[in-house]
Tab-separated table of C-alpha atoms and ligand atoms in Angstrom:
chain	number	residue	atom	x	y	z
U	1	UNK	CA	88.823	75.082	233.082
U	2	UNK	CA	90.356	74.781	236.400
U	3	UNK	CA	87.929	72.514	238.830
U	4	UNK	CA	88.124	73.363	242.553
U	5	UNK	CA	90.560	71.004	244.057
U	6	UNK	CA	88.720	71.036	247.939
U	7	UNK	CA	85.383	70.497	246.323
U	8	UNK	CA	85.447	66.865	247.063
U	9	UNK	CA	85.790	67.591	250.541
U	10	UNK	CA	81.917	68.989	250.989
U	11	UNK	CA	80.856	66.083	248.712
U	12	UNK	CA	82.583	63.578	250.931
U	13	UNK	CA	81.191	64.898	254.201
U	14	UNK	CA	77.653	64.647	252.410
U	15	UNK	CA	78.236	61.072	251.656
U	16	UNK	CA	78.849	60.850	255.530
U	17	UNK	CA	76.036	62.388	256.616
U	18	UNK	CA	73.835	60.481	254.152
U	19	UNK	CA	75.183	57.257	255.812
U	20	UNK	CA	74.613	58.207	259.470
U	21	UNK	CA	78.657	57.809	259.782
U	22	UNK	CA	78.703	61.699	260.778
U	23	UNK	CA	80.139	62.794	264.229
U	24	UNK	CA	80.965	65.499	266.417
U	25	UNK	CA	82.445	66.248	269.772
U	26	UNK	CA	80.325	66.765	273.101
U	27	UNK	CA	81.552	68.984	275.536
U	28	UNK	CA	82.064	67.671	279.379
U	29	UNK	CA	81.790	70.407	281.775
U	30	UNK	CA	82.725	68.533	285.092
U	31	UNK	CA	85.446	66.380	286.409
U	32	UNK	CA	85.638	62.961	284.806
U	33	UNK	CA	83.481	60.298	287.244
U	34	UNK	CA	80.439	57.967	287.059
U	35	UNK	CA	78.614	61.017	286.591
U	36	UNK	CA	79.374	64.056	284.178
U	37	UNK	CA	77.576	67.268	283.293
U	38	UNK	CA	77.546	66.805	279.277
U	39	UNK	CA	76.255	69.658	277.084
U	40	UNK	CA	75.041	71.191	280.661
U	41	UNK	CA	72.853	67.869	281.430
U	42	UNK	CA	73.788	65.769	284.425
U	43	UNK	CA	74.336	62.218	283.119
U	44	UNK	CA	75.352	58.836	284.441
U	45	UNK	CA	78.720	58.192	282.433
U	46	UNK	CA	78.923	54.675	281.035
U	47	UNK	CA	81.088	56.120	277.634
U	48	UNK	CA	84.576	56.593	279.576
U	49	UNK	CA	87.725	54.500	279.636
U	50	UNK	CA	88.504	55.534	283.111
U	51	UNK	CA	87.477	52.281	284.485
U	52	UNK	CA	89.087	52.718	287.709
U	53	UNK	CA	87.832	56.126	288.271
U	54	UNK	CA	91.353	57.710	288.668
U	55	UNK	CA	91.309	60.388	286.344
U	56	UNK	CA	89.809	63.132	288.839
U	57	UNK	CA	91.347	61.414	291.817
U	58	UNK	CA	92.764	64.028	294.041
U	59	UNK	CA	96.326	62.060	294.210
U	60	UNK	CA	96.540	61.897	290.529
U	61	UNK	CA	95.873	66.012	290.426
U	62	UNK	CA	98.231	66.713	293.340
U	63	UNK	CA	101.293	65.011	291.546
U	64	UNK	CA	100.482	66.596	288.341
U	65	UNK	CA	100.563	70.111	289.891
U	66	UNK	CA	103.504	68.906	291.862
U	67	UNK	CA	105.272	68.305	288.521
U	68	UNK	CA	104.413	71.058	286.962
U	69	UNK	CA	105.816	73.334	289.825
U	70	UNK	CA	109.146	71.610	289.730
U	71	UNK	CA	109.632	70.981	285.872
U	72	UNK	CA	107.349	73.019	284.416
U	73	UNK	CA	104.350	72.782	281.672
U	74	UNK	CA	106.246	71.219	278.553
U	75	UNK	CA	109.146	68.657	278.520
U	76	UNK	CA	110.897	70.758	275.978
U	77	UNK	CA	112.419	68.309	273.567
U	78	UNK	CA	112.690	65.027	272.590
U	79	UNK	CA	113.338	62.182	275.159
U	80	UNK	CA	117.182	61.666	273.485
U	81	UNK	CA	117.619	65.359	273.546
U	82	UNK	CA	116.011	67.674	275.818
U	83	UNK	CA	112.707	66.011	276.766
U	84	UNK	CA	114.272	63.503	279.526
U	85	UNK	CA	113.215	63.715	283.340
U	86	UNK	CA	114.176	61.342	285.991
U	87	UNK	CA	110.573	61.024	286.488
U	88	UNK	CA	109.884	59.488	282.793
U	89	UNK	CA	112.404	56.769	283.953
U	90	UNK	CA	110.519	56.700	287.575
U	91	UNK	CA	107.457	55.632	285.495
U	92	UNK	CA	108.968	52.911	282.890
U	93	UNK	CA	110.432	51.426	285.809
U	94	UNK	CA	107.178	51.074	287.704
U	95	UNK	CA	105.474	49.739	284.262
U	96	UNK	CA	108.041	47.312	283.932
U	97	UNK	CA	107.933	46.019	287.629
U	98	UNK	CA	103.985	45.897	287.458
U	99	UNK	CA	104.364	44.004	284.045
U	100	UNK	CA	107.327	42.411	285.350
U	101	UNK	CA	109.375	42.885	282.442
U	102	UNK	CA	112.868	43.576	282.352
U	103	UNK	CA	112.154	47.135	280.898
U	104	UNK	CA	109.589	49.633	279.345
U	105	UNK	CA	109.596	52.717	277.372
U	106	UNK	CA	106.874	55.453	277.483
U	107	UNK	CA	105.812	57.148	274.371
U	108	UNK	CA	103.205	60.211	274.095
U	109	UNK	CA	100.021	58.176	273.674
U	110	UNK	CA	99.268	54.642	273.057
U	111	UNK	CA	98.649	55.442	269.270
U	112	UNK	CA	102.173	56.395	268.862
U	113	UNK	CA	103.396	53.686	270.996
U	114	UNK	CA	101.713	50.919	268.353
U	115	UNK	CA	102.973	53.006	265.474
U	116	UNK	CA	106.029	53.362	266.685
U	117	UNK	CA	106.730	49.888	267.833
U	118	UNK	CA	105.343	47.965	264.779
U	119	UNK	CA	107.419	49.826	262.439
U	120	UNK	CA	110.743	49.382	264.291
U	121	UNK	CA	110.268	45.592	264.370
U	122	UNK	CA	109.125	44.786	260.835
U	123	UNK	CA	109.623	46.422	257.265
U	124	UNK	CA	109.350	45.461	253.757
U	125	UNK	CA	110.647	41.712	253.644
U	126	UNK	CA	108.705	40.669	256.394
U	127	UNK	CA	104.826	39.810	257.418
U	128	UNK	CA	102.127	40.991	259.803
U	129	UNK	CA	99.428	38.506	260.967
U	130	UNK	CA	96.605	41.022	262.464
U	131	UNK	CA	93.353	40.340	263.928
U	132	UNK	CA	90.503	41.592	261.919
U	133	UNK	CA	89.148	43.571	264.867
U	134	UNK	CA	92.414	45.248	266.006
U	135	UNK	CA	92.416	48.908	266.890
U	136	UNK	CA	92.984	51.584	264.343
U	137	UNK	CA	96.714	52.277	266.070
U	138	UNK	CA	97.574	48.601	265.045
U	139	UNK	CA	96.244	48.494	261.464
U	140	UNK	CA	97.924	51.835	260.648
U	141	UNK	CA	101.112	50.944	262.673
U	142	UNK	CA	101.321	47.810	260.204
U	143	UNK	CA	100.444	49.434	257.034
U	144	UNK	CA	102.979	51.832	257.809
U	145	UNK	CA	105.591	49.273	258.085
U	146	UNK	CA	105.293	48.470	254.416
U	147	UNK	CA	105.497	45.060	255.393
U	148	UNK	CA	102.933	42.303	253.837
U	149	UNK	CA	100.027	42.351	256.396
U	150	UNK	CA	97.038	39.966	256.340
U	151	UNK	CA	94.225	40.046	258.346
U	152	UNK	CA	92.946	36.570	259.938
U	153	UNK	CA	89.476	36.100	261.596
U	154	UNK	CA	88.730	37.918	264.741
U	155	UNK	CA	90.443	35.647	267.364
U	156	UNK	CA	90.638	32.691	265.082
U	157	UNK	CA	93.790	30.767	266.203
U	158	UNK	CA	93.243	27.791	263.232
U	159	UNK	CA	92.799	30.432	260.611
U	160	UNK	CA	95.867	32.296	261.877
U	161	UNK	CA	98.135	28.846	261.484
U	162	UNK	CA	96.889	28.249	257.983
U	163	UNK	CA	97.959	31.663	257.283
U	164	UNK	CA	101.410	30.915	258.601
U	165	UNK	CA	101.709	27.153	257.138
U	166	UNK	CA	100.826	29.199	253.575
U	167	UNK	CA	103.003	32.240	254.008
U	168	UNK	CA	105.698	31.923	256.900
U	169	UNK	CA	108.356	30.832	254.847
U	170	UNK	CA	108.169	33.407	252.309
U	171	UNK	CA	108.904	36.100	255.005
U	172	UNK	CA	112.118	37.178	256.686
U	173	UNK	CA	110.421	38.282	260.254
U	174	UNK	CA	107.263	37.638	261.134
U	175	UNK	CA	104.649	39.963	263.585
U	176	UNK	CA	101.545	38.639	264.643
U	177	UNK	CA	99.337	41.475	266.418
U	178	UNK	CA	96.184	41.755	269.008
U	179	UNK	CA	94.173	43.752	270.915
U	180	UNK	CA	94.423	41.946	274.330
U	181	UNK	CA	90.584	43.333	275.154
U	182	UNK	CA	88.945	44.015	271.929
U	183	UNK	CA	87.799	47.442	272.506
U	184	UNK	CA	84.893	48.051	270.678
U	185	UNK	CA	83.532	44.225	271.381
U	186	UNK	CA	84.809	43.729	274.748
U	187	UNK	CA	86.336	40.176	274.322
U	188	UNK	CA	89.399	38.853	274.859
U	189	UNK	CA	92.530	37.318	272.423
U	190	UNK	CA	93.073	33.865	273.210
U	191	UNK	CA	96.504	34.529	274.515
U	192	UNK	CA	98.081	31.385	275.162
U	193	UNK	CA	96.987	29.768	272.114
U	194	UNK	CA	98.767	32.858	270.324
U	195	UNK	CA	102.064	32.376	272.242
U	196	UNK	CA	102.142	28.699	271.206
U	197	UNK	CA	101.673	29.407	267.650
U	198	UNK	CA	104.162	32.368	267.662
U	199	UNK	CA	106.498	29.843	269.322
U	200	UNK	CA	105.696	27.184	266.715
U	201	UNK	CA	106.251	29.487	263.758
U	202	UNK	CA	108.967	31.525	265.163
U	203	UNK	CA	106.808	34.747	264.919
U	204	UNK	CA	106.741	37.902	267.424
U	205	UNK	CA	103.572	38.481	269.241
U	206	UNK	CA	102.726	41.997	269.907
U	207	UNK	CA	99.685	42.271	272.335
U	208	UNK	CA	98.028	45.679	273.142
U	209	UNK	CA	96.855	45.854	276.468
U	210	UNK	CA	94.992	49.348	276.636
U	211	UNK	CA	91.979	48.132	277.888
U	212	UNK	CA	93.626	45.837	280.225
U	213	UNK	CA	95.966	47.514	282.265
U	214	UNK	CA	94.780	48.043	285.803
U	215	UNK	CA	91.400	46.012	284.935
U	216	UNK	CA	92.691	42.607	284.209
U	217	UNK	CA	95.070	40.313	286.053
U	218	UNK	CA	95.351	39.958	290.126
U	219	UNK	CA	97.613	42.871	290.399
U	220	UNK	CA	96.293	44.585	287.464
U	221	UNK	CA	98.997	43.925	284.791
U	222	UNK	CA	96.525	43.122	282.131
U	223	UNK	CA	95.691	40.136	279.901
U	224	UNK	CA	98.971	38.860	280.189
U	225	UNK	CA	98.712	38.234	283.678
U	226	UNK	CA	95.227	37.099	283.953
U	227	UNK	CA	96.132	34.209	281.201
U	228	UNK	CA	98.992	33.252	283.449
U	229	UNK	CA	101.400	34.315	280.583
U	230	UNK	CA	103.586	36.632	282.630
U	231	UNK	CA	107.585	36.006	282.097
U	232	UNK	CA	106.777	34.448	278.180
U	233	UNK	CA	108.736	36.300	275.523
U	234	UNK	CA	106.152	39.144	273.866
U	235	UNK	CA	105.802	42.478	273.078
U	236	UNK	CA	103.548	44.463	275.500
U	237	UNK	CA	102.008	47.741	274.543
U	238	UNK	CA	99.131	49.813	276.531
U	239	UNK	CA	98.030	53.282	277.118
U	240	UNK	CA	98.396	55.821	280.273
U	241	UNK	CA	95.064	56.948	279.344
U	242	UNK	CA	92.348	54.504	280.438
U	243	UNK	CA	92.438	52.953	283.741
U	244	UNK	CA	95.508	55.066	284.729
U	245	UNK	CA	93.841	57.981	284.205
U	246	UNK	CA	96.543	60.144	282.515
U	247	UNK	CA	98.008	60.196	278.830
U	248	UNK	CA	100.701	58.575	277.273
U	249	UNK	CA	101.724	54.844	275.927
U	250	UNK	CA	104.293	52.158	276.882
U	251	UNK	CA	106.013	49.415	275.938
U	252	UNK	CA	106.941	46.802	277.814
U	253	UNK	CA	109.474	43.740	277.125
U	254	UNK	CA	112.961	42.729	277.381
U	255	UNK	CA	115.834	45.135	278.013
U	256	UNK	CA	117.319	44.414	274.564
U	257	UNK	CA	113.634	45.130	272.910
U	258	UNK	CA	113.106	48.661	274.712
U	259	UNK	CA	116.649	49.336	273.791
U	260	UNK	CA	116.164	48.746	270.406
U	261	UNK	CA	113.094	50.743	270.302
U	262	UNK	CA	114.357	54.175	271.977
U	263	UNK	CA	117.240	53.999	269.202
U	264	UNK	CA	114.455	53.090	266.033
U	265	UNK	CA	110.927	53.817	267.015
U	266	UNK	CA	110.525	57.133	264.968
U	267	UNK	CA	107.700	58.311	267.107
U	268	UNK	CA	109.609	58.163	270.414
U	269	UNK	CA	112.695	59.676	268.611
U	270	UNK	CA	111.097	62.482	266.843
U	271	UNK	CA	108.439	63.634	269.319
U	272	UNK	CA	108.480	65.942	272.277
U	273	UNK	CA	108.340	63.634	275.481
U	274	UNK	CA	105.340	63.092	277.611
U	275	UNK	CA	104.753	66.128	279.886
U	276	UNK	CA	105.866	66.466	283.553
U	277	UNK	CA	102.110	66.511	284.692
U	278	UNK	CA	101.098	63.380	282.662
U	279	UNK	CA	103.874	61.488	283.893
U	280	UNK	CA	103.934	61.923	287.370
U	281	UNK	CA	100.225	61.702	287.511
U	282	UNK	CA	100.535	58.136	285.481
U	283	UNK	CA	103.315	57.056	287.939
U	284	UNK	CA	100.608	58.154	290.845
U	285	UNK	CA	97.901	55.851	289.029
U	286	UNK	CA	100.073	52.982	288.831
U	287	UNK	CA	101.124	53.199	292.605
U	288	UNK	CA	97.173	53.174	293.237
U	289	UNK	CA	96.751	50.059	290.980
U	290	UNK	CA	99.208	48.279	293.079
U	291	UNK	CA	98.319	49.529	296.678
U	292	UNK	CA	94.392	49.287	295.891
U	293	UNK	CA	93.151	46.116	294.494
U	294	UNK	CA	89.521	46.820	295.998
U	295	UNK	CA	88.985	49.229	293.055
U	296	UNK	CA	89.396	46.384	290.652
U	297	UNK	CA	87.191	44.134	292.691
U	298	UNK	CA	84.447	47.091	293.046
U	299	UNK	CA	85.204	47.180	288.726
U	300	UNK	CA	84.328	43.608	288.455
U	301	UNK	CA	81.329	43.385	290.982
U	302	UNK	CA	79.610	46.263	288.656
U	303	UNK	CA	80.415	43.994	285.466
U	304	UNK	CA	78.813	41.094	287.343
U	305	UNK	CA	75.814	43.038	288.398
U	306	UNK	CA	75.141	44.628	285.268
U	307	UNK	CA	75.146	41.288	283.579
U	308	UNK	CA	72.796	39.538	285.957
U	309	UNK	CA	70.422	42.554	285.630
U	310	UNK	CA	70.595	42.442	281.823
U	311	UNK	CA	69.781	38.386	281.845
U	312	UNK	CA	67.188	38.771	284.149
U	313	UNK	CA	65.408	42.029	282.537
U	314	UNK	CA	66.610	41.925	278.884
U	315	UNK	CA	67.450	38.611	277.456
U	316	UNK	CA	66.467	39.245	274.150
U	317	UNK	CA	69.124	42.281	274.010
U	318	UNK	CA	71.829	41.196	271.341
U	319	UNK	CA	74.823	41.171	273.558
U	320	UNK	CA	78.109	40.513	272.187
U	321	UNK	CA	80.610	38.379	273.868
U	322	UNK	CA	82.697	40.161	276.524
U	323	UNK	CA	85.062	39.258	279.391
U	324	UNK	CA	85.839	42.903	280.216
U	325	UNK	CA	84.166	46.012	281.459
U	326	UNK	CA	83.242	46.751	277.961
U	327	UNK	CA	79.930	45.601	277.178
U	328	UNK	CA	78.190	46.356	273.982
U	329	UNK	CA	74.669	45.281	271.961
U	330	UNK	CA	74.280	45.161	268.407
U	331	UNK	CA	71.857	47.140	266.615
U	332	UNK	CA	70.380	46.850	262.770
U	333	UNK	CA	71.911	49.892	261.483
U	334	UNK	CA	73.875	53.162	262.304
U	335	UNK	CA	70.618	55.249	262.163
U	336	UNK	CA	69.019	52.703	265.225
U	337	UNK	CA	72.216	52.842	266.783
U	338	UNK	CA	72.302	57.019	267.164
U	339	UNK	CA	68.420	56.595	268.041
U	340	UNK	CA	69.071	54.482	271.006
U	341	UNK	CA	71.746	56.718	272.027
U	342	UNK	CA	69.813	59.595	271.763
U	343	UNK	CA	67.187	57.829	273.774
U	344	UNK	CA	69.671	56.772	276.525
U	345	UNK	CA	70.801	60.422	276.672
U	346	UNK	CA	67.265	61.837	277.092
U	347	UNK	CA	66.889	59.513	280.192
U	348	UNK	CA	70.285	60.629	281.631
U	349	UNK	CA	72.649	57.782	280.430
U	350	UNK	CA	75.430	58.612	278.363
U	351	UNK	CA	76.504	55.415	276.181
U	352	UNK	CA	77.533	56.126	272.612
U	353	UNK	CA	76.610	54.614	269.517
U	354	UNK	CA	79.532	53.000	267.697
U	355	UNK	CA	79.159	52.805	263.932
U	356	UNK	CA	81.018	51.808	261.024
U	357	UNK	CA	83.955	52.535	259.552
U	358	UNK	CA	85.311	52.093	263.383
U	359	UNK	CA	83.177	48.874	263.871
U	360	UNK	CA	82.113	46.574	261.079
U	361	UNK	CA	78.191	46.484	262.832
U	362	UNK	CA	76.876	49.522	264.583
U	363	UNK	CA	76.142	49.148	268.442
U	364	UNK	CA	76.012	50.822	271.988
U	365	UNK	CA	78.892	50.508	273.852
U	366	UNK	CA	79.093	50.977	277.389
U	367	UNK	CA	81.924	50.697	279.525
U	368	UNK	CA	81.708	50.546	283.457
U	369	UNK	CA	83.819	52.111	286.030
U	370	UNK	CA	84.763	51.092	289.387
U	371	UNK	CA	83.162	54.100	291.068
U	372	UNK	CA	79.390	53.366	289.610
U	373	UNK	CA	77.270	52.400	292.317
U	374	UNK	CA	74.372	49.970	291.971
U	375	UNK	CA	71.509	52.694	291.141
U	376	UNK	CA	73.263	53.956	288.193
U	377	UNK	CA	73.711	50.506	286.706
U	378	UNK	CA	69.801	49.490	287.713
U	379	UNK	CA	69.103	53.237	286.150
U	380	UNK	CA	70.994	51.907	283.351
U	381	UNK	CA	69.196	48.755	282.743
U	382	UNK	CA	65.610	50.432	283.492
U	383	UNK	CA	66.348	53.178	280.687
U	384	UNK	CA	67.411	49.966	278.102
U	385	UNK	CA	64.100	48.799	279.313
U	386	UNK	CA	62.020	51.607	278.230
U	387	UNK	CA	63.573	51.851	274.836
Q	1	PLP	C1	93.217	49.235	271.647
Q	1	PLP	C2	93.935	50.284	271.712
Q	1	PLP	N1	94.868	50.849	271.466
Q	1	PLP	C3	95.726	51.874	271.282
Q	1	PLP	C4	94.699	53.151	271.855
Q	1	PLP	C5	95.418	54.571	271.765
Q	1	PLP	O1	95.807	54.882	272.868
Q	1	PLP	P1	95.835	56.372	273.326
Q	1	PLP	O2	94.618	57.045	273.582
Q	1	PLP	O3	96.853	56.411	274.220
Q	1	PLP	O4	96.642	56.866	272.153
Q	1	PLP	C6	93.260	52.868	272.163
Q	1	PLP	C7	92.542	53.853	272.152
Q	1	PLP	O5	92.634	55.330	272.710
Q	1	PLP	C8	93.067	51.861	272.261
Q	1	PLP	O6	91.506	51.500	272.223
């Protein structure tokens, strides 16, 4: 008697529901910003990666519209065939200039940049050492590469070194991969120490600057700049979709690295080039990041203000260590996180519950924007106080 080969999907969904891991989309009916219309309700937005408030900026929208008028909506092909426009190159030059690297290449998303770079750089004979809290795109890139993957304890350089002492000689190339700002925690990787270890054991180092680009460093170049590591040899990846308010990803590094990736990264070669609108919006955003450092200053003021209020009014909140605009507090279960998220929403605050399997422990994740006003932050703390 044949069984339904798709029946397991319903069963799997039931298990997801039972564990309080079920997720669904929530519609926003307004422009991005510090406040948004979420399913018809005006809420203060602490759920966005739009750190500098650029996703709704008129200048980005104008740039996108002008690019559509000049080049149309689609780029019509992959970069190496018919998809390349000079706009792509202008964006790559602007990224390299911000990062102070020899060159950069853009991908259609940050996820694709990670998959493409990792699978091009290492293969079956190689070793990847990966921070246990790395983003999904780094983890899946590592698996896809076919290299031996070992996860090291979060931010633990001593544990990484032990693995290298034991394993390095068994492999041809070795790639250490890490988020620079950990996206679901808010802490930073120990970049200088990682670079030293990479040098000592002849490893490449790849850092994902997704949440650092535009946010950290004097000029907004990211964690590499923040830690004074500009100019050291490493592979920097990032996204155009967070502080840069657009869509797309990039790799920045030496001219030979970028040339190699253009020839070997499958997720660059075999996919349609970034759309003219996204490319132009990201380019406009990079110019603003360079010309308006006050946005970053305001973002960090907001981070400091929230931390101060939480310390004064909610000293028992279990805050995870954070050195970024991402602040998380831990809850005992997925169910509790969902309940707190719901209560916050009722109080007009949009701050999502993040649950396994995204993270090992359930939490509420708050991300701050430069465009939050003091009253928004005060209202968040009031709502948390009531919860
Ligand atoms: C650390 C990290 N890397 C990569 C990505 C993927 O970037 P994108 O959204 O551009 O695909 C994200 C988030 O989406 C992220 O948080």
